[in-house]
PDB file of C-alpha atoms in Angstrom:
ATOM      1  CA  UNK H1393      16.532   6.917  -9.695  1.00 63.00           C
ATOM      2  CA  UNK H1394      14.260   3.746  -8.172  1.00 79.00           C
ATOM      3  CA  UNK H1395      13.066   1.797 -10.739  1.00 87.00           C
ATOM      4  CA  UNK H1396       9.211   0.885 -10.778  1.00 91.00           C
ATOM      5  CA  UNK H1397      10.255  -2.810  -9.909  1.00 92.00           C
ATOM      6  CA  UNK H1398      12.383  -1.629  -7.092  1.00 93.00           C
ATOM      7  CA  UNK H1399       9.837   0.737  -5.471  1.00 94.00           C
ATOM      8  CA  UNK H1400       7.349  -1.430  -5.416  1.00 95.00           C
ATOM      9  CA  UNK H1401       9.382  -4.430  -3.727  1.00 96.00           C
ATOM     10  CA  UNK H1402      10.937  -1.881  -1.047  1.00 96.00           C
ATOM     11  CA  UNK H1403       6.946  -0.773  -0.714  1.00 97.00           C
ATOM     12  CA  UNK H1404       6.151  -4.334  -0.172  1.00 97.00           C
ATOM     13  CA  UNK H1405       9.012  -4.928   2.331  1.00 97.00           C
ATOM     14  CA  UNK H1406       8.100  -1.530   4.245  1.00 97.00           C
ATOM     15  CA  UNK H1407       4.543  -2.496   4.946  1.00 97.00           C
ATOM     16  CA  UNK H1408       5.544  -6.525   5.791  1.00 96.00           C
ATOM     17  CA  UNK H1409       8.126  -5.243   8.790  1.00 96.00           C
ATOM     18  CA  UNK H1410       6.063  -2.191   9.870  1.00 96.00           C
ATOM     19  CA  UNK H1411       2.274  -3.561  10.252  1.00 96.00           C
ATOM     20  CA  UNK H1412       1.233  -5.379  12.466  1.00 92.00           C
ATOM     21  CA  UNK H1413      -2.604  -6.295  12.093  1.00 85.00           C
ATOM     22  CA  UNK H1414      -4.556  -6.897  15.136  1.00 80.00           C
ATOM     23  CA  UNK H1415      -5.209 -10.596  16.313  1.00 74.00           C
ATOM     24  CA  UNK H1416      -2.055 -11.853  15.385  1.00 74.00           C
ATOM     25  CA  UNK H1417      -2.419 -12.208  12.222  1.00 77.00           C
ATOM     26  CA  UNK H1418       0.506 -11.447   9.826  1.00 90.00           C
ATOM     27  CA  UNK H1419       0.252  -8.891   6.721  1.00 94.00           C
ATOM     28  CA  UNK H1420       0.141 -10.545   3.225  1.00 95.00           C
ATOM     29  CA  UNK H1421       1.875  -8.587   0.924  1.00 97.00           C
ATOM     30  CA  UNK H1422       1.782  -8.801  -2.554  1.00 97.00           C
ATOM     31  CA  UNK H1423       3.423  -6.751  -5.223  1.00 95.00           C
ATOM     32  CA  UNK H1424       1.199  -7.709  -8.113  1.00 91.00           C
ATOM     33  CA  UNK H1425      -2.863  -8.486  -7.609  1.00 86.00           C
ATOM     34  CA  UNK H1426      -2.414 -12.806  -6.794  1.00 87.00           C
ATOM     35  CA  UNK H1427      -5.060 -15.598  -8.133  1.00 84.00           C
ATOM     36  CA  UNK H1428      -5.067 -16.214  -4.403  1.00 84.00           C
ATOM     37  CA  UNK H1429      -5.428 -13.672  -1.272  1.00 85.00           C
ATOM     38  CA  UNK H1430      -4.481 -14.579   2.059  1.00 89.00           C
ATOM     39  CA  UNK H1431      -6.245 -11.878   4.530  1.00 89.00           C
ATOM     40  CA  UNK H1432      -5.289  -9.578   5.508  1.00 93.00           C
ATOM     41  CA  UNK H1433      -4.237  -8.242   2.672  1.00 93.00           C
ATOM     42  CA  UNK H1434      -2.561  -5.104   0.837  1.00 96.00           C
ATOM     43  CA  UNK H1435      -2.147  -5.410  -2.726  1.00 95.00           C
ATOM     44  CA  UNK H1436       0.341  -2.244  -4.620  1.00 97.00           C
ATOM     45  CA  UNK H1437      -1.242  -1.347  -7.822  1.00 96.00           C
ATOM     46  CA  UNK H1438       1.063   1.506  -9.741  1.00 97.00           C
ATOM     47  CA  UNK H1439      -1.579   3.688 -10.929  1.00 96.00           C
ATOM     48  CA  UNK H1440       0.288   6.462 -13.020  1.00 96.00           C
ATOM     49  CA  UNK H1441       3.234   8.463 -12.600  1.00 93.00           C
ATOM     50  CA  UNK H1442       4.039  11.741 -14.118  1.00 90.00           C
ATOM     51  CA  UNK H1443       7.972  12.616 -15.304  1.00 84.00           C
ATOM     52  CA  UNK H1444       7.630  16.353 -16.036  1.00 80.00           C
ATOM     53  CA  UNK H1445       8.330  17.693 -12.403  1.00 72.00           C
ATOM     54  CA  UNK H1446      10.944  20.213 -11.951  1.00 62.00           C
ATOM     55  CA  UNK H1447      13.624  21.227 -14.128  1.00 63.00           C
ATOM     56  CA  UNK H1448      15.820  18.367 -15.606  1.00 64.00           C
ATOM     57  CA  UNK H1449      14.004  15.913 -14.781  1.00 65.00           C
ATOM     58  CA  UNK H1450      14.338  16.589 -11.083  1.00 72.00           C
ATOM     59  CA  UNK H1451      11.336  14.750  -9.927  1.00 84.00           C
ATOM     60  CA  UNK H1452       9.287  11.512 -10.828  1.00 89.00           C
ATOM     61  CA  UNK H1453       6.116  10.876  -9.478  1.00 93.00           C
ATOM     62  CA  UNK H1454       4.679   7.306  -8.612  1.00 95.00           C
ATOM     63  CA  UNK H1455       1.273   6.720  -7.990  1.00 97.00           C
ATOM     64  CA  UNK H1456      -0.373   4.168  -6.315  1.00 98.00           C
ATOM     65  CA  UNK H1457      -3.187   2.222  -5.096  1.00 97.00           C
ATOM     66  CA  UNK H1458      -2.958   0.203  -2.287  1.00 97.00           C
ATOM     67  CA  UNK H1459      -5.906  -2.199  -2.112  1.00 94.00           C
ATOM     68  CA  UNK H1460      -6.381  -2.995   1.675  1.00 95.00           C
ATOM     69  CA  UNK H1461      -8.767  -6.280   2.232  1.00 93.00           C
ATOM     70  CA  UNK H1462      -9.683  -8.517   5.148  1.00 92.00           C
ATOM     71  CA  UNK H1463     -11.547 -11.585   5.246  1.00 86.00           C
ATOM     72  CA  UNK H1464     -15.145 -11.348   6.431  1.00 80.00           C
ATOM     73  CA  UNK H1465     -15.867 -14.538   7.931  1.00 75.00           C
ATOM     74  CA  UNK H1466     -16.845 -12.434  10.516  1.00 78.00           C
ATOM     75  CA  UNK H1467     -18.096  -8.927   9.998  1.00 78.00           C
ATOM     76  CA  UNK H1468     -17.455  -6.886  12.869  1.00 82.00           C
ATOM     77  CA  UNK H1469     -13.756  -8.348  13.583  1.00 85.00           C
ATOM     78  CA  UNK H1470     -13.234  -7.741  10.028  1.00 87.00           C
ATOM     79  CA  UNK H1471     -14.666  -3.775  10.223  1.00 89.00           C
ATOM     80  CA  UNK H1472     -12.523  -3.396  13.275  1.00 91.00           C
ATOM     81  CA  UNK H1473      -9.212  -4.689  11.442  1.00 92.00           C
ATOM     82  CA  UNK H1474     -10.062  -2.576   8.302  1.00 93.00           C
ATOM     83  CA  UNK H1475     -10.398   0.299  11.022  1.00 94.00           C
ATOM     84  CA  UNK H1476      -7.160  -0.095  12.054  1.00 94.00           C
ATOM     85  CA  UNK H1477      -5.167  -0.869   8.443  1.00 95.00           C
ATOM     86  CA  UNK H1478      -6.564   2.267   7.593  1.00 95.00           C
ATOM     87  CA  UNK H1479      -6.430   4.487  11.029  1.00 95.00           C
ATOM     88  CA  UNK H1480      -3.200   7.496  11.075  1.00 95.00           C
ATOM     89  CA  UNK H1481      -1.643   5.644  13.608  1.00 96.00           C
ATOM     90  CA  UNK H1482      -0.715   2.766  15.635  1.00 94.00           C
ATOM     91  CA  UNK H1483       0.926  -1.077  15.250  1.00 94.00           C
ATOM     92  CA  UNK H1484      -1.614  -1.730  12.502  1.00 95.00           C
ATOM     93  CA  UNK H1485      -1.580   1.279  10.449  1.00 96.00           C
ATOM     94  CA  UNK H1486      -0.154   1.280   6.746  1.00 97.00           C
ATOM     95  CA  UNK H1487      -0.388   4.884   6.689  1.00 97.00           C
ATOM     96  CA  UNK H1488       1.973   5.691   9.594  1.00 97.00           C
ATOM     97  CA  UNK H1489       3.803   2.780   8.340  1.00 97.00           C
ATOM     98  CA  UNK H1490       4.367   4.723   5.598  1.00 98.00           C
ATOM     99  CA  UNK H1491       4.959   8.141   7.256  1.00 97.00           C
ATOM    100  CA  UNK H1492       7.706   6.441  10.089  1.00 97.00           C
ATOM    101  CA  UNK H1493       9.385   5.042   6.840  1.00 96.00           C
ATOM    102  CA  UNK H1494       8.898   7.521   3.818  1.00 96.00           C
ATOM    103  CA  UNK H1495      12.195   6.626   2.115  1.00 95.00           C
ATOM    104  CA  UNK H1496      10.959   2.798   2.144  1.00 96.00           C
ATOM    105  CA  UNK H1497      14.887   2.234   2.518  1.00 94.00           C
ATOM    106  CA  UNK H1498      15.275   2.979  -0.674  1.00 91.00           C
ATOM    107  CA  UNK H1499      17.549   5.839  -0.433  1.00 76.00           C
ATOM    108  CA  UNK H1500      16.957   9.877   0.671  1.00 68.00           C
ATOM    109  CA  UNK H1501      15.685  11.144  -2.439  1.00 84.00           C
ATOM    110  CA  UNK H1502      12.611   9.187  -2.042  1.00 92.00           C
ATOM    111  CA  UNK H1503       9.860  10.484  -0.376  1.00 94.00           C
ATOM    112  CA  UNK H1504       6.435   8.328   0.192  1.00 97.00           C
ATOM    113  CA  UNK H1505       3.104   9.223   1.607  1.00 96.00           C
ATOM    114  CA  UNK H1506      -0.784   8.138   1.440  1.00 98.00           C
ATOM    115  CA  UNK H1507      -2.553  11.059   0.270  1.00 97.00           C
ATOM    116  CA  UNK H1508      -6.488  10.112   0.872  1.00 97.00           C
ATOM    117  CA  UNK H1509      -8.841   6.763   0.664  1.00 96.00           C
ATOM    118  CA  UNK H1510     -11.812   5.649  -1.004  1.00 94.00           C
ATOM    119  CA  UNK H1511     -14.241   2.760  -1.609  1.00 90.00           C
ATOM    120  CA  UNK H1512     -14.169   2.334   2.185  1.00 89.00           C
ATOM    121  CA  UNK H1513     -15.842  -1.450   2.950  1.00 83.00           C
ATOM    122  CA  UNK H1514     -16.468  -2.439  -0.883  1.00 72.00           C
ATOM    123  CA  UNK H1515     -17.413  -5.811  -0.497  1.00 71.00           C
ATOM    124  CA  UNK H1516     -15.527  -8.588  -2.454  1.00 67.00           C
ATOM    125  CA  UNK H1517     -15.431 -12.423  -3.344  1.00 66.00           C
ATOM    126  CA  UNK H1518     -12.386 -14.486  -4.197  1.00 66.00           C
ATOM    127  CA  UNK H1519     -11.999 -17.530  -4.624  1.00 64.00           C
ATOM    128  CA  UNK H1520     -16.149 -18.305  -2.968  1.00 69.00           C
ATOM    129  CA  UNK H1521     -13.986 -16.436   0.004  1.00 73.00           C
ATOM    130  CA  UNK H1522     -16.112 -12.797   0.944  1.00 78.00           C
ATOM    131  CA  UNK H1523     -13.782 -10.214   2.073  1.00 87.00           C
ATOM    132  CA  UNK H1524     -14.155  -6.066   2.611  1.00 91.00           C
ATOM    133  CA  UNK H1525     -11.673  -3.312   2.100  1.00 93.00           C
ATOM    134  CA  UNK H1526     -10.419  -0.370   1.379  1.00 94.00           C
ATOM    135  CA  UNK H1527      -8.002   1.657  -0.872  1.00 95.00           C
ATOM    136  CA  UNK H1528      -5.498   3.917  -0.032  1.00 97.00           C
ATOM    137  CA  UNK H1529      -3.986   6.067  -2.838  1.00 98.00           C
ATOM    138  CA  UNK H1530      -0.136   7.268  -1.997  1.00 98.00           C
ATOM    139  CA  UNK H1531       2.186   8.955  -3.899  1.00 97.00           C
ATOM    140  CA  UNK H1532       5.806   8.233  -3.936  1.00 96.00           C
ATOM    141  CA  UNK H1533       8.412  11.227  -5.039  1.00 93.00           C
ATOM    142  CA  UNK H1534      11.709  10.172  -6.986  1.00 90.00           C
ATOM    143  CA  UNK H1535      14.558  12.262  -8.282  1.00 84.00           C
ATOM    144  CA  UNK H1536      14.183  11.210 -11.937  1.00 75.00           C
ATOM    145  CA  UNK H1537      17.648  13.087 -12.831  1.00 71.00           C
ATOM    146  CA  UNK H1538      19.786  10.338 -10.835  1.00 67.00           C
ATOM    147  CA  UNK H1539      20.265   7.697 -13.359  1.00 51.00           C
TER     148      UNK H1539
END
């Protein structure tokens, strides 16, 4: 069974080798919500999970939200590159990150995938810095009899 701590870091490490925002900028990862946000951004929030599935414990299930943001210095770069974080596919895509890599290397009773999004270009200010986003909520599958 992947622990919480473990799923989340192989989550993190997923997204930071398989996105690749547009203008050359790299992903910023972060596994817990930082005082400080580099953009672009995509911060894993474990939501709730649920440990009744199947018989025996057979299946654990991890929700998330990932909280996508981008600086918005200026406003129509930062629409496009939200566009993208959050499009089905391409280099810049988290959610066919996600679907090329639904074991997140973890091991082949893991199964990830982003299941909708909401709060589409929420704006935001950290740190006197204004920023947009997005959130993506994904579910990852465990078998919660392995021990």
């Amino acid at each position: 069974m992947a622990s919480l701590s473990r799923i989340r870091e192989a989550l993190k490490d997923t997204l930071e080798e398989n996105v690749e925002p547009v203008f050359g900028d790299e992903i910023n990862v972060y596994q817990n919500i930082p005082d400080i946000l580099q953009f672009p951004a995509v911060i894993i929030r474990p939501d709730s999970a649920d440990f009744r599935g199947a018989m025996a414990r057979g299946d654990d299930v991890w929700k998330f939200d990932l909280f996508l943001i981008v600086g918005r210095a200026d406003t129509e770069n930062a629409a496009e590159l939200l566009d993208e974080l959050t499009s089905g596919s391409g280099p810049s895509s988290v959610r066919a990150a996600i679907w090329n890599n639904d074991t997140l290397g973890i091991e082949d009773d893991v199964q990830a995938f982003i299941l909708a999004m909401k709060a589409y270009g929420g704006t935001f200010e950290t740190a006197k810095t204004r920023h947009i986003g997005a959130i993506l909520k994904m579910e990852i599958h465990t078998d919660g009899s392995k021990v």
